[in-house]
Coordinates of C-alpha atoms in Angstrom, one line a residue:
Chain B
M122 CA 3.6 -12.2 22.3
K123 CA 0.5 -12.7 20.0
T124 CA 0.0 -10.2 17.9
I125 CA -3.5 -8.9 16.8
N126 CA -4.1 -8.4 13.4
F127 CA -5.7 -5.1 12.2
D128 CA -4.2 -5.7 8.5
H129 CA -6.5 -8.0 7.1
I130 CA -6.2 -6.0 3.7
S131 CA -3.2 -7.6 3.4
A132 CA -3.9 -11.0 4.6
N133 CA -6.9 -12.8 6.7
P134 CA -6.2 -16.2 8.5
L135 CA -7.9 -19.2 7.1
L136 CA -10.9 -20.2 8.7
P137 CA -11.0 -23.6 10.4
E138 CA -13.8 -24.8 8.2
V139 CA -11.7 -23.8 5.2
K140 CA -8.4 -25.8 6.7
D141 CA -10.2 -29.0 7.2
A142 CA -11.8 -28.7 3.7
M143 CA -7.9 -28.0 2.2
I144 CA -6.7 -30.8 4.3
G145 CA -9.5 -33.2 3.3
A146 CA -8.7 -32.6 -0.2
I147 CA -5.0 -33.1 0.2
N148 CA -5.7 -36.3 1.9
R149 CA -8.2 -37.3 -0.7
D150 CA -5.3 -37.7 -3.2
Y151 CA -7.1 -36.1 -6.4
H152 CA -6.2 -36.5 -9.6
N153 CA -6.4 -34.0 -12.6
P154 CA -9.6 -32.6 -13.3
S155 CA -9.2 -32.9 -16.8
S156 CA -8.4 -36.5 -17.2
Q157 CA -11.2 -38.5 -18.1
H158 CA -10.8 -41.5 -15.7
R159 CA -12.8 -41.9 -12.5
A160 CA -10.1 -40.4 -10.4
G161 CA -10.3 -37.4 -12.8
E162 CA -14.0 -37.1 -12.8
S163 CA -14.0 -36.9 -9.0
A164 CA -11.7 -34.0 -9.0
A165 CA -13.5 -32.5 -11.8
E166 CA -16.6 -32.5 -9.5
A167 CA -14.8 -31.1 -6.9
L168 CA -13.8 -28.3 -9.0
E169 CA -17.2 -27.6 -10.2
Q170 CA -18.7 -27.4 -6.6
A171 CA -16.2 -24.5 -6.0
R172 CA -17.4 -22.9 -8.9
I173 CA -20.8 -23.2 -7.7
A174 CA -20.3 -21.7 -4.4
V175 CA -18.1 -19.0 -5.7
A176 CA -20.7 -18.1 -8.5
K177 CA -23.4 -18.1 -5.8
L178 CA -21.4 -15.5 -3.7
I179 CA -21.2 -13.1 -6.7
K180 CA -24.8 -14.1 -7.9
A181 CA -23.4 -14.9 -11.4
A182 CA -25.9 -16.0 -13.7
M183 CA -23.9 -19.4 -14.3
P184 CA -21.2 -21.2 -12.9
K185 CA -19.5 -21.4 -16.2
E186 CA -18.9 -17.6 -16.0
I187 CA -16.3 -17.9 -13.2
V188 CA -12.5 -18.6 -14.3
F189 CA -10.2 -19.7 -11.5
T190 CA -7.1 -17.9 -11.4
S191 CA -3.7 -17.6 -9.1
G192 CA -5.4 -14.3 -7.6
G193 CA -6.4 -10.9 -7.6
T194 CA -3.5 -9.8 -9.7
E195 CA -3.8 -12.4 -12.3
S196 CA -7.6 -11.9 -13.0
I197 CA -6.7 -7.7 -13.3
N198 CA -4.0 -8.8 -15.7
H199 CA -6.6 -11.4 -17.7
A200 CA -9.3 -9.1 -17.9
I201 CA -7.2 -6.1 -19.3
K202 CA -5.0 -7.5 -21.3
G203 CA -7.4 -10.1 -22.5
V204 CA -9.6 -7.2 -23.6
A205 CA -7.3 -5.4 -25.3
L206 CA -5.8 -8.3 -27.2
A207 CA -9.5 -9.7 -28.4
N208 CA -10.8 -6.1 -29.5
T209 CA -8.1 -4.5 -31.4
E210 CA -10.5 -4.3 -34.2
K211 CA -12.6 -2.0 -32.5
G212 CA -10.1 0.1 -30.9
R213 CA -7.1 0.6 -28.6
H214 CA -8.5 3.1 -26.2
I215 CA -9.0 2.2 -22.1
V216 CA -10.2 4.3 -19.3
T217 CA -9.6 4.3 -15.8
S218 CA -9.0 6.0 -12.8
N219 CA -6.1 7.4 -10.8
I220 CA -6.4 5.3 -7.8
E221 CA -6.1 1.9 -9.3
H222 CA -4.2 -1.0 -7.7
N223 CA -0.7 -1.6 -9.2
A224 CA -2.3 -4.6 -11.2
V225 CA -4.2 -2.3 -13.0
I226 CA -1.8 0.6 -13.3
R227 CA 0.9 -1.4 -14.4
S228 CA -1.0 -3.7 -16.8
L229 CA -2.2 -0.4 -18.5
R230 CA 1.4 1.1 -18.6
R231 CA 2.3 -2.5 -20.4
L232 CA -0.4 -1.8 -22.9
K233 CA 0.5 1.9 -23.5
S234 CA 3.8 0.7 -24.3
A235 CA 2.5 -1.5 -27.2
G236 CA 0.6 1.5 -28.6
F237 CA -2.8 1.5 -26.6
K238 CA -4.2 4.9 -25.5
I239 CA -5.0 5.3 -21.9
T240 CA -7.4 8.0 -20.4
S241 CA -6.9 8.2 -16.7
L242 CA -9.9 10.0 -14.5
P243 CA -9.3 11.9 -11.4
V244 CA -11.4 11.4 -8.4
D245 CA -13.1 14.1 -6.2
E246 CA -11.7 15.1 -2.5
T247 CA -13.9 11.5 -1.1
G248 CA -12.1 9.2 -3.6
R249 CA -14.6 8.9 -6.1
V250 CA -14.7 9.0 -9.5
N251 CA -17.7 10.9 -11.3
P252 CA -19.7 8.7 -13.8
A253 CA -20.3 11.7 -16.0
D254 CA -16.3 11.9 -16.5
V255 CA -16.3 8.2 -17.3
A256 CA -19.2 9.3 -20.1
R257 CA -16.9 12.2 -21.4
A258 CA -14.0 10.1 -21.5
I259 CA -15.6 7.4 -23.9
T260 CA -14.8 7.7 -27.3
D261 CA -15.5 5.4 -30.7
E262 CA -11.9 3.6 -30.3
T263 CA -12.9 2.8 -26.5
I264 CA -12.8 -0.9 -25.8
L265 CA -12.7 -1.0 -22.3
V266 CA -13.3 0.9 -18.9
S267 CA -11.6 -0.2 -15.5
I268 CA -12.9 1.2 -12.3
M269 CA -11.9 -0.5 -9.1
H270 CA -15.1 -1.5 -6.9
S271 CA -13.5 -0.5 -3.5
N272 CA -10.1 1.3 -3.2
N273 CA -7.4 -0.7 -1.0
E274 CA -5.7 2.4 0.6
T275 CA -9.0 4.1 1.5
G276 CA -12.0 1.9 1.1
T277 CA -14.0 4.0 -0.7
I278 CA -16.4 2.6 -2.9
Q279 CA -17.0 3.9 -6.5
P280 CA -20.9 4.3 -8.3
L281 CA -20.1 1.3 -10.1
A282 CA -23.6 1.0 -11.0
E283 CA -23.9 4.2 -12.7
I284 CA -20.8 3.6 -14.4
A285 CA -22.3 0.5 -15.8
Q286 CA -25.1 2.2 -17.1
I287 CA -23.0 4.3 -19.2
T288 CA -20.8 1.5 -20.4
R289 CA -23.7 -0.4 -21.4
E290 CA -25.3 2.1 -23.4
K291 CA -22.0 2.8 -25.1
K292 CA -21.4 -0.9 -25.8
V293 CA -17.8 -0.7 -23.9
I294 CA -16.7 -3.5 -21.6
L295 CA -16.6 -2.5 -18.0
H296 CA -14.1 -4.4 -15.9
T297 CA -14.1 -4.1 -12.0
D298 CA -11.4 -4.8 -9.5
A299 CA -13.6 -6.0 -6.5
V300 CA -10.7 -7.6 -4.8
D301 CA -11.3 -5.9 -1.6
S302 CA -15.0 -5.9 -1.8
V303 CA -15.9 -9.9 -2.6
G304 CA -17.0 -11.6 0.7
V305 CA -16.9 -8.1 2.6
V306 CA -19.7 -6.3 1.0
P307 CA -22.7 -7.7 -0.8
I308 CA -21.5 -8.3 -4.5
D309 CA -24.0 -9.2 -7.4
V310 CA -22.7 -9.0 -10.5
T311 CA -26.0 -8.8 -12.3
A312 CA -27.3 -5.9 -10.2
L313 CA -23.9 -4.1 -10.6
G314 CA -24.2 -4.6 -14.3
V315 CA -20.1 -5.5 -15.0
D316 CA -18.8 -7.4 -17.5
L317 CA -15.6 -8.6 -15.9
L318 CA -14.8 -8.6 -12.0
S319 CA -11.7 -9.8 -10.4
F320 CA -11.5 -11.2 -7.1
A321 CA -9.6 -13.2 -4.6
S322 CA -10.0 -16.1 -2.1
N323 CA -8.2 -14.5 0.8
T324 CA -10.2 -11.5 1.1
F325 CA -12.9 -13.9 2.5
Y326 CA -10.7 -16.0 4.6
G327 CA -9.5 -18.6 1.9
P328 CA -6.2 -19.4 0.7
T329 CA -3.9 -16.9 -1.0
G330 CA -2.7 -17.5 -4.6
V331 CA -6.2 -18.5 -5.5
G332 CA -8.8 -16.1 -7.1
G333 CA -11.1 -15.6 -10.1
L334 CA -12.6 -13.8 -12.7
Y335 CA -16.3 -13.4 -13.3
I336 CA -16.6 -13.1 -17.2
R337 CA -20.0 -12.4 -18.3
R338 CA -21.5 -14.7 -20.9
G339 CA -20.4 -13.1 -24.3
T340 CA -17.9 -10.7 -23.4
R341 CA -15.0 -10.5 -25.9
V342 CA -11.8 -11.5 -23.6
F343 CA -8.7 -13.6 -24.7
P344 CA -7.1 -16.0 -22.3
L345 CA -3.8 -14.2 -20.8
I346 CA -2.3 -17.9 -20.4
D347 CA -2.5 -20.0 -23.3
G348 CA -2.0 -23.8 -23.2
G349 CA -4.5 -26.7 -22.7
V350 CA -8.5 -25.9 -22.7
Q351 CA -9.2 -26.0 -18.9
E352 CA -11.4 -23.4 -17.3
N353 CA -13.6 -23.6 -20.4
N354 CA -10.7 -22.6 -22.8
K355 CA -10.3 -19.4 -21.0
R356 CA -7.3 -20.4 -18.6
A357 CA -4.9 -23.1 -19.5
G358 CA -2.6 -24.8 -17.2
S359 CA -3.9 -27.4 -14.6
E360 CA -5.7 -25.9 -11.9
N361 CA -4.7 -25.5 -8.2
L362 CA -7.4 -27.8 -6.9
I363 CA -6.4 -28.0 -3.1
G364 CA -6.3 -24.1 -3.4
I365 CA -9.6 -23.8 -5.2
I366 CA -11.3 -26.3 -2.7
G367 CA -10.7 -24.0 0.0
M368 CA -11.8 -21.2 -1.8
G369 CA -15.2 -22.5 -2.7
K370 CA -15.4 -23.5 1.0
A371 CA -14.6 -19.9 2.3
A372 CA -16.9 -18.8 -0.7
E373 CA -20.0 -20.9 0.8
L374 CA -19.3 -19.6 4.7
A375 CA -18.8 -15.9 3.0
E376 CA -22.3 -16.3 1.7
R377 CA -23.8 -17.5 4.6
D378 CA -22.2 -15.3 7.2
L379 CA -22.0 -12.2 5.1
A380 CA -24.5 -10.2 7.4
T381 CA -23.0 -11.3 10.7
R382 CA -19.6 -10.5 9.5
L383 CA -20.5 -7.1 8.0
A384 CA -22.5 -6.0 11.4
H385 CA -19.1 -6.9 13.1
V386 CA -16.7 -5.3 11.3
K387 CA -19.0 -2.2 11.2
T388 CA -19.6 -1.8 15.1
L389 CA -15.7 -2.1 15.3
K390 CA -14.9 0.5 12.5
E391 CA -17.6 2.9 14.2
K392 CA -16.1 2.3 17.6
F393 CA -12.7 3.0 16.4
L394 CA -13.8 6.6 14.6
T395 CA -16.0 7.5 17.4
E396 CA -13.2 7.0 20.2
L397 CA -10.3 7.9 18.0
P398 CA -10.7 12.0 19.0
D399 CA -10.5 10.8 22.6
F400 CA -6.9 9.5 22.0
I401 CA -5.3 11.4 19.5
D402 CA -5.7 15.0 17.7
E403 CA -4.7 16.3 14.6
F404 CA -5.4 13.7 12.1
I405 CA -7.4 13.5 8.9
I406 CA -9.7 10.6 8.0
N407 CA -9.3 9.6 4.5
T408 CA -12.2 7.1 4.4
H409 CA -15.6 8.1 2.8
V410 CA -18.3 8.6 5.5
Q411 CA -21.2 6.6 3.8
H412 CA -19.6 4.8 0.6
S413 CA -16.9 2.6 1.9
L414 CA -16.0 -0.7 2.9
P415 CA -17.0 -1.8 6.2
N416 CA -13.9 -3.2 7.7
L417 CA -11.5 -0.4 6.7
V418 CA -10.3 2.8 7.9
S419 CA -7.4 5.0 6.9
I420 CA -6.5 7.9 8.7
S421 CA -3.2 10.2 8.3
V422 CA -1.7 11.7 11.6
K423 CA -0.3 14.7 11.4
Y424 CA 3.2 15.6 11.6
I425 CA 4.9 11.7 12.0
E426 CA 5.6 9.3 9.5
G427 CA 3.7 5.8 9.1
E428 CA 6.5 3.5 9.0
S429 CA 7.6 4.3 12.3
V430 CA 4.2 4.3 13.6
L431 CA 3.6 0.6 12.1
L432 CA 7.0 -0.4 13.7
M433 CA 6.4 0.9 17.3
L434 CA 2.8 -0.5 17.0
D435 CA 4.2 -4.0 15.7
D436 CA 6.3 -4.1 18.9
D437 CA 3.5 -3.7 21.1
G438 CA 1.9 -6.5 19.6
F439 CA -0.6 -4.9 16.6
A440 CA -0.4 -5.3 13.0
V441 CA -1.4 -2.6 10.9
S442 CA -0.5 -1.1 7.4
T443 CA 0.7 2.2 6.0
R444 CA 1.0 3.6 3.1
S445 CA 3.9 5.7 3.4
A446 CA 6.4 5.8 0.6
C447 CA 9.3 4.4 3.1
A448 CA 7.3 1.1 3.6
T449 CA 6.5 0.5 0.3
G450 CA 10.0 0.8 -1.2
S451 CA 9.2 3.5 -4.0
L452 CA 10.3 7.0 -2.6
R453 CA 6.9 8.7 -3.5
A454 CA 4.2 8.7 -1.1
S455 CA 1.0 6.8 -2.2
H456 CA -0.7 7.7 -5.6
V457 CA -4.0 7.3 -4.1
L458 CA -3.8 9.7 -1.2
L459 CA -2.2 12.1 -3.2
S460 CA -4.9 11.7 -5.6
L461 CA -7.3 12.7 -2.5
G462 CA -5.6 16.2 -2.5
L463 CA -3.1 15.2 0.7
S464 CA -0.3 16.9 1.0
H465 CA 3.0 14.7 0.9
A466 CA 3.7 15.1 4.7
D467 CA 0.0 14.1 5.5
A468 CA 0.5 11.1 3.2
Q469 CA 3.7 10.0 4.8
G470 CA 1.5 9.8 7.9
T471 CA -0.8 7.5 6.5
L472 CA -2.3 4.5 8.5
V473 CA -4.6 1.6 7.1
I474 CA -6.5 -0.5 9.6
S475 CA -8.6 -3.3 8.8
F476 CA -10.9 -4.9 10.9
G477 CA -12.0 -8.9 10.7
V478 CA -13.9 -11.8 12.2
D479 CA -11.1 -12.3 14.7
N480 CA -10.8 -8.7 16.3
S481 CA -13.0 -7.7 19.5
A482 CA -14.0 -4.5 20.7
A483 CA -11.6 -4.8 23.7
D484 CA -9.0 -5.2 20.8
V485 CA -9.9 -1.9 19.3
T486 CA -9.7 -0.2 22.7
A487 CA -6.0 -1.8 23.0
L488 CA -4.9 -0.7 19.8
L489 CA -6.4 3.1 20.5
T490 CA -4.5 2.8 23.8
S491 CA -1.2 2.1 22.2
L492 CA -1.6 4.3 19.1
K493 CA -1.9 7.5 21.6
D494 CA 1.6 6.3 23.2
V495 CA 3.5 5.9 19.6
V496 CA 1.9 9.2 18.6
T497 CA 3.0 11.1 21.5
T498 CA 6.2 9.6 21.4
L499 CA 6.6 10.2 17.5
R500 CA 5.6 13.7 17.8
Q501 CA 8.1 14.5 20.3
I502 CA 10.7 13.3 18.0
S503 CA 9.3 15.3 15.0
P504 CA 10.6 18.7 13.9
L505 CA 7.1 19.3 12.1
Y506 CA 5.3 19.2 15.5
K507 CA 7.4 21.7 17.2
K508 CA 7.4 23.9 14.3
T509 CA 3.6 23.8 13.8
A510 CA 3.3 24.1 17.5
G511 CA 5.2 27.4 17.6
A512 CA 3.8 29.1 14.6
N513 CA 0.3 28.7 16.7
Chain S
M79 CA 13.5 -5.8 8.4
Y80 CA 15.7 -3.9 10.6
N81 CA 18.7 -5.3 12.6
K82 CA 18.8 -5.3 16.6
T83 CA 21.2 -2.3 16.9
V84 CA 18.8 -0.2 14.3
M85 CA 15.6 -1.2 16.2
D86 CA 17.4 -0.3 19.6
H87 CA 18.3 3.3 18.3
F88 CA 14.9 3.5 16.8
R89 CA 13.1 2.3 19.8
N90 CA 15.3 4.2 22.5
P91 CA 16.5 7.3 20.3
R92 CA 19.7 9.1 22.1
N93 CA 19.7 12.8 22.3
V94 CA 16.1 13.7 21.1
G95 CA 15.2 17.4 21.3
V96 CA 16.4 21.0 20.7
I97 CA 19.2 23.0 22.3
E98 CA 17.4 26.4 22.9
D99 CA 21.0 28.2 22.9
A100 CA 22.6 26.2 19.9
N101 CA 25.1 27.4 18.1
G102 CA 25.0 25.7 14.9
I103 CA 21.4 24.2 13.4
G104 CA 21.2 21.8 10.2
E105 CA 18.4 20.5 8.5
V106 CA 18.0 18.2 5.5
G107 CA 15.2 16.3 3.6
N108 CA 11.8 17.2 3.3
P109 CA 8.4 15.4 3.6
L110 CA 8.5 15.0 -0.4
C111 CA 11.2 12.3 0.1
G112 CA 9.8 10.9 3.3
D113 CA 12.3 12.0 5.5
M114 CA 13.4 15.5 7.4
M115 CA 16.0 15.8 10.2
T116 CA 17.4 18.8 12.0
I117 CA 20.5 18.5 14.0
Y118 CA 21.3 21.1 16.8
L119 CA 24.8 21.6 18.0
K120 CA 26.6 23.7 21.3
V121 CA 29.9 24.1 20.0
V122 CA 32.5 25.0 22.7
D123 CA 36.2 25.3 22.2
E124 CA 35.8 23.8 18.8
H125 CA 34.2 20.5 20.3
I126 CA 30.8 19.4 20.0
A127 CA 29.4 19.6 23.6
D128 CA 25.9 18.9 23.2
I129 CA 24.4 17.5 19.8
K130 CA 20.3 16.9 19.7
F131 CA 18.4 15.8 17.0
Q132 CA 14.5 16.1 15.8
T133 CA 13.6 13.8 12.9
F134 CA 10.3 13.0 11.1
G135 CA 10.7 9.8 9.0
C136 CA 10.8 6.0 9.3
G137 CA 12.2 3.6 11.7
S138 CA 16.0 4.5 9.9
A139 CA 16.1 7.8 9.9
I140 CA 15.2 7.7 13.3
A141 CA 17.8 5.5 14.1
V142 CA 20.5 7.1 11.8
S143 CA 19.8 10.7 13.7
S144 CA 20.4 8.9 16.9
M145 CA 23.3 6.9 16.2
L146 CA 25.0 10.0 14.7
T147 CA 24.6 11.9 17.9
E148 CA 26.1 9.3 19.6
I149 CA 29.5 9.2 17.3
A150 CA 29.7 13.1 16.9
V151 CA 29.4 14.0 20.4
G152 CA 32.5 15.1 22.2
K153 CA 34.4 15.3 18.8
S154 CA 36.3 18.2 17.7
I155 CA 34.8 19.9 14.6
A156 CA 37.8 18.9 12.3
A157 CA 36.9 15.0 13.3
A158 CA 33.0 15.7 13.2
K159 CA 33.5 16.9 9.3
K160 CA 35.0 13.5 8.4
I161 CA 31.8 11.5 9.7
T162 CA 30.1 10.2 6.6
N163 CA 26.8 8.8 6.1
K164 CA 28.7 5.3 5.5
D165 CA 30.3 5.2 9.3
V166 CA 26.6 6.0 10.6
A167 CA 25.0 3.1 8.5
T168 CA 28.4 0.8 9.6
A169 CA 28.0 1.6 13.2
L170 CA 24.5 0.5 12.9
D171 CA 25.5 -2.9 11.8
G172 CA 23.8 -1.9 8.3
L173 CA 20.9 -0.7 6.7
P174 CA 18.4 -2.2 4.3
K175 CA 19.4 -1.1 0.9
N176 CA 16.5 1.1 0.0
K177 CA 16.9 2.8 3.1
L178 CA 20.7 3.6 2.4
H179 CA 19.1 5.6 -0.3
C180 CA 16.3 7.7 1.3
S181 CA 17.3 8.0 5.3
N182 CA 20.8 7.9 5.7
L183 CA 21.0 11.8 5.9
G184 CA 22.3 12.1 9.5
A185 CA 25.8 13.1 8.4
D186 CA 24.5 15.4 5.8
A187 CA 22.6 17.1 8.6
L188 CA 25.7 17.2 11.0
H189 CA 27.9 19.0 8.2
M190 CA 24.9 21.3 7.4
A191 CA 25.0 22.2 11.5
I192 CA 28.8 22.7 11.4
Q193 CA 28.6 24.9 8.4
D194 CA 25.9 26.9 10.0
Y195 CA 28.2 27.1 13.5
E196 CA 31.3 28.0 11.2
D197 CA 28.8 30.8 9.2
R198 CA 27.6 32.4 12.4
K199 CA 31.1 32.5 13.7
A200 CA 32.1 34.6 10.5
G201 CA 29.4 36.8 10.9
L202 CA 27.3 35.5 7.8
I203 CA 23.8 34.9 7.4
R204 CA 22.5 31.3 8.2
A205 CA 22.0 29.4 5.3
E206 CA 18.7 28.3 4.1
P207 CA 17.8 24.6 4.5
K208 CA 18.9 22.3 1.6
C209 CA 16.2 21.6 -1.0
K210 CA 14.8 18.4 -2.2
D211 CA 16.8 18.5 -5.5
E212 CA 20.2 19.0 -3.8
H213 CA 19.8 16.4 -1.2
E214 CA 19.0 13.9 -3.8
H215 CA 22.0 14.9 -6.0
T216 CA 24.6 15.1 -2.9
H217 CA 23.3 12.0 -1.1
G218 CA 22.1 9.9 -4.1
D219 CA 25.2 8.4 -5.2
T220 CA 23.8 5.1 -5.9
C221 CA 20.2 4.3 -6.7
Y222 CA 18.2 1.1 -6.2
C223 CA 15.7 -0.5 -8.4
P224 CA 12.7 -0.1 -5.7
Y225 CA 11.0 -3.5 -6.8
C226 CA 14.1 -5.9 -7.1
D227 CA 16.8 -3.8 -5.0
I228 CA 19.5 -3.7 -7.9
E229 CA 21.8 -1.4 -8.1
L230 CA 21.1 0.6 -11.3
A231 CA 22.7 3.6 -13.2
E232 CA 21.5 7.2 -12.5
N233 CA 18.3 8.0 -14.1
S234 CA 17.7 4.6 -15.6
T235 CA 14.1 4.2 -16.8
F236 CA 14.1 0.5 -16.9
C237 CA 15.6 -2.1 -14.7
D238 CA 16.8 -5.1 -16.5
A239 CA 16.9 -7.4 -13.5
C240 CA 13.1 -7.4 -13.3
Q241 CA 11.8 -5.7 -16.2
S242 CA 10.4 -3.2 -14.3
N243 CA 9.5 0.3 -16.0
L244 CA 10.8 2.9 -13.8
E245 CA 9.8 6.1 -15.5
E246 CA 7.3 7.4 -13.1
E247 CA 8.5 6.0 -9.7
H248 CA 12.3 6.1 -9.9

């Protein structure tokens, strides 16, 4: 049975044109882009073509501001640890939010144990940071503010441009984890006003294991990986050329097709949200109505647990993701969902459904039909459902 | 992730439901730790004549409940008291390590139901459901690193195997 992917937040399929570009690159037997002979030069040219395409996608002022990395996680580590190491003379204080991805949380935890001071800001019940809180948190010692562009569990988009105004004024570097935004919604680094922006190729149907860090010219940041002078001395090590060529092609297509893709997933999301009450009752929508990714919905279904739902939907041929503690390997419910004020039981019943170019309206109807059966089955087993029903 | 036996018991759970005239009820876990299980017993002549369960939890928690009821039904109270969480996991042909830690509560729930049955017989007031702390201590004999699955000493704050800091998630 073919699985219908409603878990685009975890993995997107490679577009055929991207595959072709990568296979073409493999067959061309590229040399090392850093080598000075002709074979090396043509590799360097391919590398720069990809850089131009990626720079265009996020509207960077110049391609040189893009550093290729092994993906979103490396970019985030580079931004945070690189700024921390390069600015210790100014201070050792960093501001972040309570709903960041683990790449941010654990990078900061590492810095904390090295003597840095971290202020983590709460979010409101819709999952947004209040820019005024950022302004209040910044001290003379603050060297970096790191707030994500969109959240990978709820899809909620942060008021980043407003935060950037504050960091500009206070002369503090601003990094944003835009891994789930770049290629999904229009991103203009100049308009946003960020200094550093992390992204990953797979979000826009490029290969996994490739990504990039936008470093605004003049931003003080050290490399995370030391060695040669690749990537304008910002990231050592021979580049993953095949992957980067794939990302370049994916960026070019994303820029060309962004409006069409956006409209497509938005229609699917609206259909899902509008029709959901016809199929199941007693659920909470965790996604911001206005400020959220067009391709993602997070819902908490009451009285049942997410992993069970995921496994049963999987059996029916649908891939979704869940933020239940069980599925993530930790015993605790998601920090993001608890930050929104959800109870542990509700957080355990959370499903993340993310749409992509390969989904159709019929797929959404099929998912809703299957979801209804799964929820009914699991509620029949659940002791919580009976208790609440009895109490009413 | 799960083997065939576990998936079978998860997808086709046996003995789901409530026994209206149960004479022993046991409840363990709570949504805080991800799983919650209620066992209903109908004991006749010191034997488990009927057993049913309700579970809020992941795939393995549901499979564990189902398998437990199959093992326990028909057994004498004395024999049922000897059923362990390990027996249930073995009957399921094994569970993933991190699930052994968090969802293998079946025998605990059964023992609580038997205790409740014996308390009622002795005219005692029904025991309150176990709280989370109690569950974790009676049950959590082994801890595993949530990142690399290596066995850890209780209350470790750092996993030597994968260099993970566990202060906040362990």
